[in-house]
Short mmCIF file of C-alpha atoms and ligand atoms in Angstrom, two decimals:
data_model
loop_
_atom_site.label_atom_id
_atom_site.label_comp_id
_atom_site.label_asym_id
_atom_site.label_seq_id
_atom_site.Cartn_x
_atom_site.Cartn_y
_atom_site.Cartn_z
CA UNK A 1 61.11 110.88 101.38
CA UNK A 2 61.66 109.25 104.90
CA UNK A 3 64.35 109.75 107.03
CA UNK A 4 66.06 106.45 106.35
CA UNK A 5 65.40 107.17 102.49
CA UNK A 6 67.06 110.27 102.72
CA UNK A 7 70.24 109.05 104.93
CA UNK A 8 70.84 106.44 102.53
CA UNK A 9 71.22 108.62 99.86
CA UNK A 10 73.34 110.98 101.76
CA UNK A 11 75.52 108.09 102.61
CA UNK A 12 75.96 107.32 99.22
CA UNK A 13 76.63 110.69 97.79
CA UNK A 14 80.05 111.61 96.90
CA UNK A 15 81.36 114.77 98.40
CA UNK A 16 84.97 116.88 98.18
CA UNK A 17 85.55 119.84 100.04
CA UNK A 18 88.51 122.87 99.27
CA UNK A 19 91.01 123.01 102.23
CA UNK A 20 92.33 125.91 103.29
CA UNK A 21 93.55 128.37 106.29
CA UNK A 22 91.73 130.87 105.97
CA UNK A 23 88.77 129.66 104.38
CA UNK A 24 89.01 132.19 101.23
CA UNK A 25 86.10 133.08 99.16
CA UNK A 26 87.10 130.44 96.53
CA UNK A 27 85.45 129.47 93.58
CA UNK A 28 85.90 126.15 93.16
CA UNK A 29 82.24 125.57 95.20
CA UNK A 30 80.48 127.03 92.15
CA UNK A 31 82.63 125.19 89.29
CA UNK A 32 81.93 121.49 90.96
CA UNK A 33 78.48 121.86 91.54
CA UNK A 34 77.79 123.28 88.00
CA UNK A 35 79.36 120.25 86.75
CA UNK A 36 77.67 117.64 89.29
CA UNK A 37 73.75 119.54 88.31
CA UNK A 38 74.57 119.14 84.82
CA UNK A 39 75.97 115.96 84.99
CA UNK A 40 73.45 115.04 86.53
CA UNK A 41 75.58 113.33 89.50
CA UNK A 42 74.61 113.44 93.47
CA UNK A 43 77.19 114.60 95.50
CA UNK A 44 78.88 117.01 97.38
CA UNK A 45 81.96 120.42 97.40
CA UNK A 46 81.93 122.23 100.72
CA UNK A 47 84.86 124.42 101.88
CA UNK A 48 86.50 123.16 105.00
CA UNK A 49 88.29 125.75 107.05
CA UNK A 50 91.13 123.67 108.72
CA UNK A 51 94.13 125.70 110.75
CA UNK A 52 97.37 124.25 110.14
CA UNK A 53 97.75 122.64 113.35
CA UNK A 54 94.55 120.38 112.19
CA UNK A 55 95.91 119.99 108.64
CA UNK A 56 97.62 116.22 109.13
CA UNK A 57 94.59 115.13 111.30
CA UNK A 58 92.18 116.24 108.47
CA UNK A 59 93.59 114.99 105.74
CA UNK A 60 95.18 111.43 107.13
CA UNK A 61 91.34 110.81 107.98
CA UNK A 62 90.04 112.24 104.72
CA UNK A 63 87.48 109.62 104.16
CA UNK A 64 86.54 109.47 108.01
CA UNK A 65 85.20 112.81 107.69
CA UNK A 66 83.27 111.96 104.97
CA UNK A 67 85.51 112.68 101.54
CA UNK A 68 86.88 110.85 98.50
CA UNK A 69 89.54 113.27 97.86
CA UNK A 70 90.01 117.33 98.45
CA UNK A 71 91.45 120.19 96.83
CA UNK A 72 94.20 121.86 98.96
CA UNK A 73 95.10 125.63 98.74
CA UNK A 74 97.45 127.57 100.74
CA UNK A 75 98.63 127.34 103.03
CA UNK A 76 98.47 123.51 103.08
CA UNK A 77 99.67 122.71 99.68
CA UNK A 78 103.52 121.74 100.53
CA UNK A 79 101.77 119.36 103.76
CA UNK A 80 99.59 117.94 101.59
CA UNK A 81 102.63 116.61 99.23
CA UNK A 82 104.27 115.66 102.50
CA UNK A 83 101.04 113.38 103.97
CA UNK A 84 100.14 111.62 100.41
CA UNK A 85 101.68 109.47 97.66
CA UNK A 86 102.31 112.39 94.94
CA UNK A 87 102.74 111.69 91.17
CA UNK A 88 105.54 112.91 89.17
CA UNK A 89 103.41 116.13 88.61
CA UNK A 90 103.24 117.66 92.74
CA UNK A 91 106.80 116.51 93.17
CA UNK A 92 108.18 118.60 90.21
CA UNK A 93 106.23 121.77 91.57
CA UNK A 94 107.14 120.68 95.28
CA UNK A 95 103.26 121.52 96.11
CA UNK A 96 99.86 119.17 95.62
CA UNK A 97 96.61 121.20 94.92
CA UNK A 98 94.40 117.58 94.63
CA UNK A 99 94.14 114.80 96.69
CA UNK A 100 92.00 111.34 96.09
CA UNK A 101 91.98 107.67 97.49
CA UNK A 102 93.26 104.99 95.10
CA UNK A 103 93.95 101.63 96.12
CA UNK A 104 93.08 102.13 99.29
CA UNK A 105 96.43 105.22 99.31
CA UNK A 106 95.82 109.06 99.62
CA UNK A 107 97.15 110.13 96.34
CA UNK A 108 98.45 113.63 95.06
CA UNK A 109 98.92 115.43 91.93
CA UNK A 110 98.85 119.11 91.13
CA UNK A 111 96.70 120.11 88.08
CA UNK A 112 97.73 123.61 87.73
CA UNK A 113 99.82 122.49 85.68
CA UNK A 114 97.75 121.06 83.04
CA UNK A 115 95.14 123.88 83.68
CA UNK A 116 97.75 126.09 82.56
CA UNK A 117 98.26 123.83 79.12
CA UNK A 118 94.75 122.56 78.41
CA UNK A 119 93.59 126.45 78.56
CA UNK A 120 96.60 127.55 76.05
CA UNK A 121 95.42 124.72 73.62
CA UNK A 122 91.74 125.96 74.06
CA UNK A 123 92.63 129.92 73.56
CA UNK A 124 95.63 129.64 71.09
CA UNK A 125 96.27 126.63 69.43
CA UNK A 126 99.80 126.07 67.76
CA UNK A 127 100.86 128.05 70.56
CA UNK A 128 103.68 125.50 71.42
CA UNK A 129 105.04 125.89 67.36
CA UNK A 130 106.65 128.64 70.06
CA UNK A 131 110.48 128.01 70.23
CA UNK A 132 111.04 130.42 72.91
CA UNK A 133 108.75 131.12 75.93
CA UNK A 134 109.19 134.09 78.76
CA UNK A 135 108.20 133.18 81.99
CA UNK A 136 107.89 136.19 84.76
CA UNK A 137 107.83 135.20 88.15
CA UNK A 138 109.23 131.98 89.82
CA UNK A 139 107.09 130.83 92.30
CA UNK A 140 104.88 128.31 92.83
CA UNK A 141 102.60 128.88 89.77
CA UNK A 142 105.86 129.65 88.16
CA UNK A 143 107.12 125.73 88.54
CA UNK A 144 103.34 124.47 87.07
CA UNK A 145 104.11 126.71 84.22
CA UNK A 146 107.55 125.71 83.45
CA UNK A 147 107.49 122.20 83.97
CA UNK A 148 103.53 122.05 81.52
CA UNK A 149 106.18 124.06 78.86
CA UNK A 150 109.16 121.77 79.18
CA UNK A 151 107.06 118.43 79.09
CA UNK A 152 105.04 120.13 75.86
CA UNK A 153 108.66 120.21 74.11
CA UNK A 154 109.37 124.31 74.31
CA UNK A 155 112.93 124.20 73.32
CA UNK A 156 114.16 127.26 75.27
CA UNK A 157 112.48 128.74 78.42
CA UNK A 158 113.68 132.01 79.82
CA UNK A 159 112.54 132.82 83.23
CA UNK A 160 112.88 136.43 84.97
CA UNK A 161 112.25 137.37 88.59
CA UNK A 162 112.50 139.98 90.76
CA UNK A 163 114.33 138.12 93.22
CA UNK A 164 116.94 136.45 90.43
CA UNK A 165 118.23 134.23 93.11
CA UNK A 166 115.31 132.25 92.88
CA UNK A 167 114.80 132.08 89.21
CA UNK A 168 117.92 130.39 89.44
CA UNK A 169 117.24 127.96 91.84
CA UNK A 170 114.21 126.86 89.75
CA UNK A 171 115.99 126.99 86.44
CA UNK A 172 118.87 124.48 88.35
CA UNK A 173 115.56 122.23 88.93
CA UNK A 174 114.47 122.39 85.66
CA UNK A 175 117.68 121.89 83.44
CA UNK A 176 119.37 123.01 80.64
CA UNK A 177 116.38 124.06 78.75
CA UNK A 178 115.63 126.93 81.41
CA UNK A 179 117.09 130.23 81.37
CA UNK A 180 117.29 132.26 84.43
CA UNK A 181 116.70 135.69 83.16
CA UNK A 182 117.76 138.98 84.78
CA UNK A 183 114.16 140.98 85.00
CA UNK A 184 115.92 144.16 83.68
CA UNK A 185 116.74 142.01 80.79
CA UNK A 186 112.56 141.42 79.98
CA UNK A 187 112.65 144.61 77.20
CA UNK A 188 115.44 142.23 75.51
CA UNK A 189 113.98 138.87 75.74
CA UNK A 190 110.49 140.20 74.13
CA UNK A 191 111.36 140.09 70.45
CA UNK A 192 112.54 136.71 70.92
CA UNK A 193 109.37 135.04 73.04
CA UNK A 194 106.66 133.41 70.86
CA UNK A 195 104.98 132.65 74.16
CA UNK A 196 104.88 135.04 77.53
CA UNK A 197 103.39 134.15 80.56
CA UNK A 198 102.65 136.63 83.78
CA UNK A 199 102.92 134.40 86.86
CA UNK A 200 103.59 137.43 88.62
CA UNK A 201 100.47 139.19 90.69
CA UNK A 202 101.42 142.37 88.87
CA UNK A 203 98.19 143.07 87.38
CA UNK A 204 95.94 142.06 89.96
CA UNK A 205 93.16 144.58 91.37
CA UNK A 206 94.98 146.43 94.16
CA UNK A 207 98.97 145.66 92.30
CA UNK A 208 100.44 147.91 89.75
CA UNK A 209 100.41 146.87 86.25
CA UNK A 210 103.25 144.91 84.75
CA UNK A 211 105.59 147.49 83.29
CA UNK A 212 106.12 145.59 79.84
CA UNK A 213 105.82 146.75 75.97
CA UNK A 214 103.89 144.20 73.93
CA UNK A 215 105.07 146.31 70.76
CA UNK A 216 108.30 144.57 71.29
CA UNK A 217 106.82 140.71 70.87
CA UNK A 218 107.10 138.89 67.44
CA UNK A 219 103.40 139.49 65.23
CA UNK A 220 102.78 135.31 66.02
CA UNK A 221 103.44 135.81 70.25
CA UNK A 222 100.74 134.32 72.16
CA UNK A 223 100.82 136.04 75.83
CA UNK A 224 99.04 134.52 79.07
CA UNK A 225 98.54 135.88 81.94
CA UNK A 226 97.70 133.75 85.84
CA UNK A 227 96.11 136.67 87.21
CA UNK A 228 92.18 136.98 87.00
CA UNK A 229 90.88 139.46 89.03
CA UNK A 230 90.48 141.78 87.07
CA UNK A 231 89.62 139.46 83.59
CA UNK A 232 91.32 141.40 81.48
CA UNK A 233 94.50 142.77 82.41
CA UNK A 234 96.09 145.48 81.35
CA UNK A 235 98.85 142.93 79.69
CA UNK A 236 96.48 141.21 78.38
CA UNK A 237 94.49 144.42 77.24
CA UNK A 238 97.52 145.59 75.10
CA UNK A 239 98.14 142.60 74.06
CA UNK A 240 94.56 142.05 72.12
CA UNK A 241 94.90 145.65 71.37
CA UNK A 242 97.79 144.33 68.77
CA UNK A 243 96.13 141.65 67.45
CA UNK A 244 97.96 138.71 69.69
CA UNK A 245 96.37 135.27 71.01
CA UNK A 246 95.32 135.54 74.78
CA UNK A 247 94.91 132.82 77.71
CA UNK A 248 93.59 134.08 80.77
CA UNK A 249 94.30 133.27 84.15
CA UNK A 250 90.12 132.05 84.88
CA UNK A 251 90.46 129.64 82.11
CA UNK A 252 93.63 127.99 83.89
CA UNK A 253 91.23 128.04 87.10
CA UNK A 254 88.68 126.16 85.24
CA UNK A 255 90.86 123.71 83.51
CA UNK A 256 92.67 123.09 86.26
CA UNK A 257 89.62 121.77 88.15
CA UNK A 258 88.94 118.87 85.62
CA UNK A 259 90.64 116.58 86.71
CA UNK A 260 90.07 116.70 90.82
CA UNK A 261 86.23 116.61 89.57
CA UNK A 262 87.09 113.41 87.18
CA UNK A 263 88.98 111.36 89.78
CA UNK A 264 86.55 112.12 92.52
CA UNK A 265 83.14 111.57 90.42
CA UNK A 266 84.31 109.50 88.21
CA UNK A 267 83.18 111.58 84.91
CA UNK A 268 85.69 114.32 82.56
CA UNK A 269 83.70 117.18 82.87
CA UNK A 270 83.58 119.96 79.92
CA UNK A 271 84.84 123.05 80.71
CA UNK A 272 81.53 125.13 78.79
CA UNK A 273 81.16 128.45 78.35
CA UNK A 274 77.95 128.09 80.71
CA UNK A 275 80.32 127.65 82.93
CA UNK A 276 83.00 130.72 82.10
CA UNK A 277 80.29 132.98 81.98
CA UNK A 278 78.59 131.76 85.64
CA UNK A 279 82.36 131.99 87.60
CA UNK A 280 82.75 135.53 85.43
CA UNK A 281 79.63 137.11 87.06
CA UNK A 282 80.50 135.63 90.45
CA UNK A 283 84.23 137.13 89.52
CA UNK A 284 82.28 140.39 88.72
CA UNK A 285 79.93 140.74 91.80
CA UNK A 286 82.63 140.63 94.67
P1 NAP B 301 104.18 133.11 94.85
O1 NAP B 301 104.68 131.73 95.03
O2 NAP B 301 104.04 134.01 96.02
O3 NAP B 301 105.14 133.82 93.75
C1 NAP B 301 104.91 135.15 93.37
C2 NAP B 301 105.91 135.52 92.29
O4 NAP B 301 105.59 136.84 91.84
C3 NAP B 301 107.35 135.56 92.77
O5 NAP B 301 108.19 135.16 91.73
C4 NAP B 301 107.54 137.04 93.12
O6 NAP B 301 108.87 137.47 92.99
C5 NAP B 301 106.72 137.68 92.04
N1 NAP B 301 106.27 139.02 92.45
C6 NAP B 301 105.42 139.31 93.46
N2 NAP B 301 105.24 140.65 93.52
C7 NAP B 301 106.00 141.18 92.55
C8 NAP B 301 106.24 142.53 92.11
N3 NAP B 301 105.65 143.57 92.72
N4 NAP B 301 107.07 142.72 91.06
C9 NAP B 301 107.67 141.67 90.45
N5 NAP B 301 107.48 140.39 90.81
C10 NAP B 301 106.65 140.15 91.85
O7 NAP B 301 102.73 133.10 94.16
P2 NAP B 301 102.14 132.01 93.15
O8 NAP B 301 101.43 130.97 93.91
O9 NAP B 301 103.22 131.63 92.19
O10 NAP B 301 101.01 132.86 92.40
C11 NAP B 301 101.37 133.89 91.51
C12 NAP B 301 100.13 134.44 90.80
O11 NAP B 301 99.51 133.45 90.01
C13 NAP B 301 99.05 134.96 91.76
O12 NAP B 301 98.53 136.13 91.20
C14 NAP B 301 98.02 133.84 91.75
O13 NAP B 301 96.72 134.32 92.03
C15 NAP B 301 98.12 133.38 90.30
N6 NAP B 301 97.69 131.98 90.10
C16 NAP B 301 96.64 131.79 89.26
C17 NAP B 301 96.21 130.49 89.00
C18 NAP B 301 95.07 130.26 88.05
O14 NAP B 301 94.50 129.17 88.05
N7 NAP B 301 94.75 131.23 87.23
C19 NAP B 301 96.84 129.40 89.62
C20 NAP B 301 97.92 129.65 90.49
C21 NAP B 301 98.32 130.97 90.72
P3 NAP B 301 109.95 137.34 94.21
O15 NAP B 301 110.51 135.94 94.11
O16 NAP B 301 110.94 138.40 93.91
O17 NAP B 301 109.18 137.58 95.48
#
């Protein structure tokens, strides 16, 4: 190939890069390129380590530095709502994780949300025949979760926190249907959740495990859990121990890149278990 053969195609080649302060080991490198090789498509994910003080010059000339659109993780993601058009979607959780150009506008959304939903539906479906959800934690994952539950129809949403000032606050933004929950109260609320959800990082490698009784969930509960490092947490260890429907947190990471890949490259990409098992053993090495 000659030089000028090979700029043109770089010049045509799509690319969209993860930005974020520090640039974390992330994995979203190795879930868009699986997709673009198998989908045969030529372009381009880098990670782009961008301080905050560089954020609004970055992402205001997006394109100029050679992007259709970005993922944004933290610390950026409440700038990034701030410096784009957002949908309905990144104002609701007051963050945007995805950015792309349409008409000619730097757009937002936040897909953790329907990572979150589009993973339940894959893992347990008829999970949302659930009249009563518990939520732990209210942060930012927390307001994905609660606003994908509310917009599915879940009739009654209890949310506990540690800090129950701020389950509060989020159930005010929410509305009647959310609960704010006292998180001495969980043991209580248990019997009465067909769906639980750990948006806590109480779990994670290095965190002690949530202090919770699954024996205390109705027979049909369906419990999901954000964190995946380690896979299988101990919540969701007990839990399959008694028979109940899991979601775990890497198949919200995977779903939740579909549709930054789809608006970018312009295909809906299929979330394979090819795929699961290639982020897994990258999960699994480091
Ligand atoms: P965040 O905004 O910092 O919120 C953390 C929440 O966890 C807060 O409600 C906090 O309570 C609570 N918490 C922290 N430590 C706790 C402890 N020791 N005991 C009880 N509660 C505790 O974080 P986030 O962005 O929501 O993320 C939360 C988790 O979800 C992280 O593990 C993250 O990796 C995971 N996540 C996964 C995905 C995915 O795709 N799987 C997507 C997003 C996030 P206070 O209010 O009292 O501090």
């Amino acid at each position: 190939m000659s030089e000028v053969t090979v700029m043109t195609t770089l010049a045509k080649a799509r690319a969209a890069c993860l930005i974020g302060w520090p640039a974390a080991h992330s994995r979203s490198p190795l879930i868009h390129h699986y997709w673009l090789r198998t989908l045969g498509i030529e372009g381009g994910y880098s990670i782009e380590a961008i301080p905050p003080e560089g954020f609004a010059e970055f992402v205001l000339h997006l394109s100029g530095h050679g992007f259709v659109g970005a993922n944004v993780t933290l610390p950026h993601k409440e700038r990034a709502l701030a410096l784009s058009v957002p949908d309905a979607r990144a104002r609701a959780v007051g963050a945007a994780n995805t950015l792309w150009y349409e008409d000619g506008e730097l757009r937002s959304t936040n897909t953790d949300i329907e990572g979150f939903i589009d993973n339940l539906d894959a893992c347990a479906p008829g999970w949302d025949d659930a009249e009563e959800a518990l939520v732990l934690g209210a942060g930012g994952a927390s307001r994905a979760v609660v606003f994908g539950l509310i917009e599915r129809g879940i009739a009654r949403v209890h949310l506990a926190n540690r800090t129950d000032e701020r389950a509060r606050r989020l159930a005010d933004q929410f509305g009647a249907r959310v609960h704010p929950a006292a998180w001495e109260n969980i043991g209580e609320l248990l019997p009465r959740a067909g769906l639980l959800v750990n948006t806590t990082p109480l779990g994670m490698h290095g965190q002690p495990a949530l202090d919770l009784d699954v024996d205390r969930l109705p027979s049909h509960a369906v419990v999901a859990d954000l964190v995946y490092v380690p896979l299988e947490t101990p919540l969701l260890l007990a839990a399959k121990a008694r028979g109940l429907k899991t979601a775990d947190g890497l198949g919200m990471l995977l779903y939740q890149a579909v549709r930054g890949f789809e608006l970018w490259f312009g295909h809906r990409p299929q979330v394979t278990s090819e795929l699961r098992a290639l982020v897994e053993a990258d999960l699994t090495r480091t």
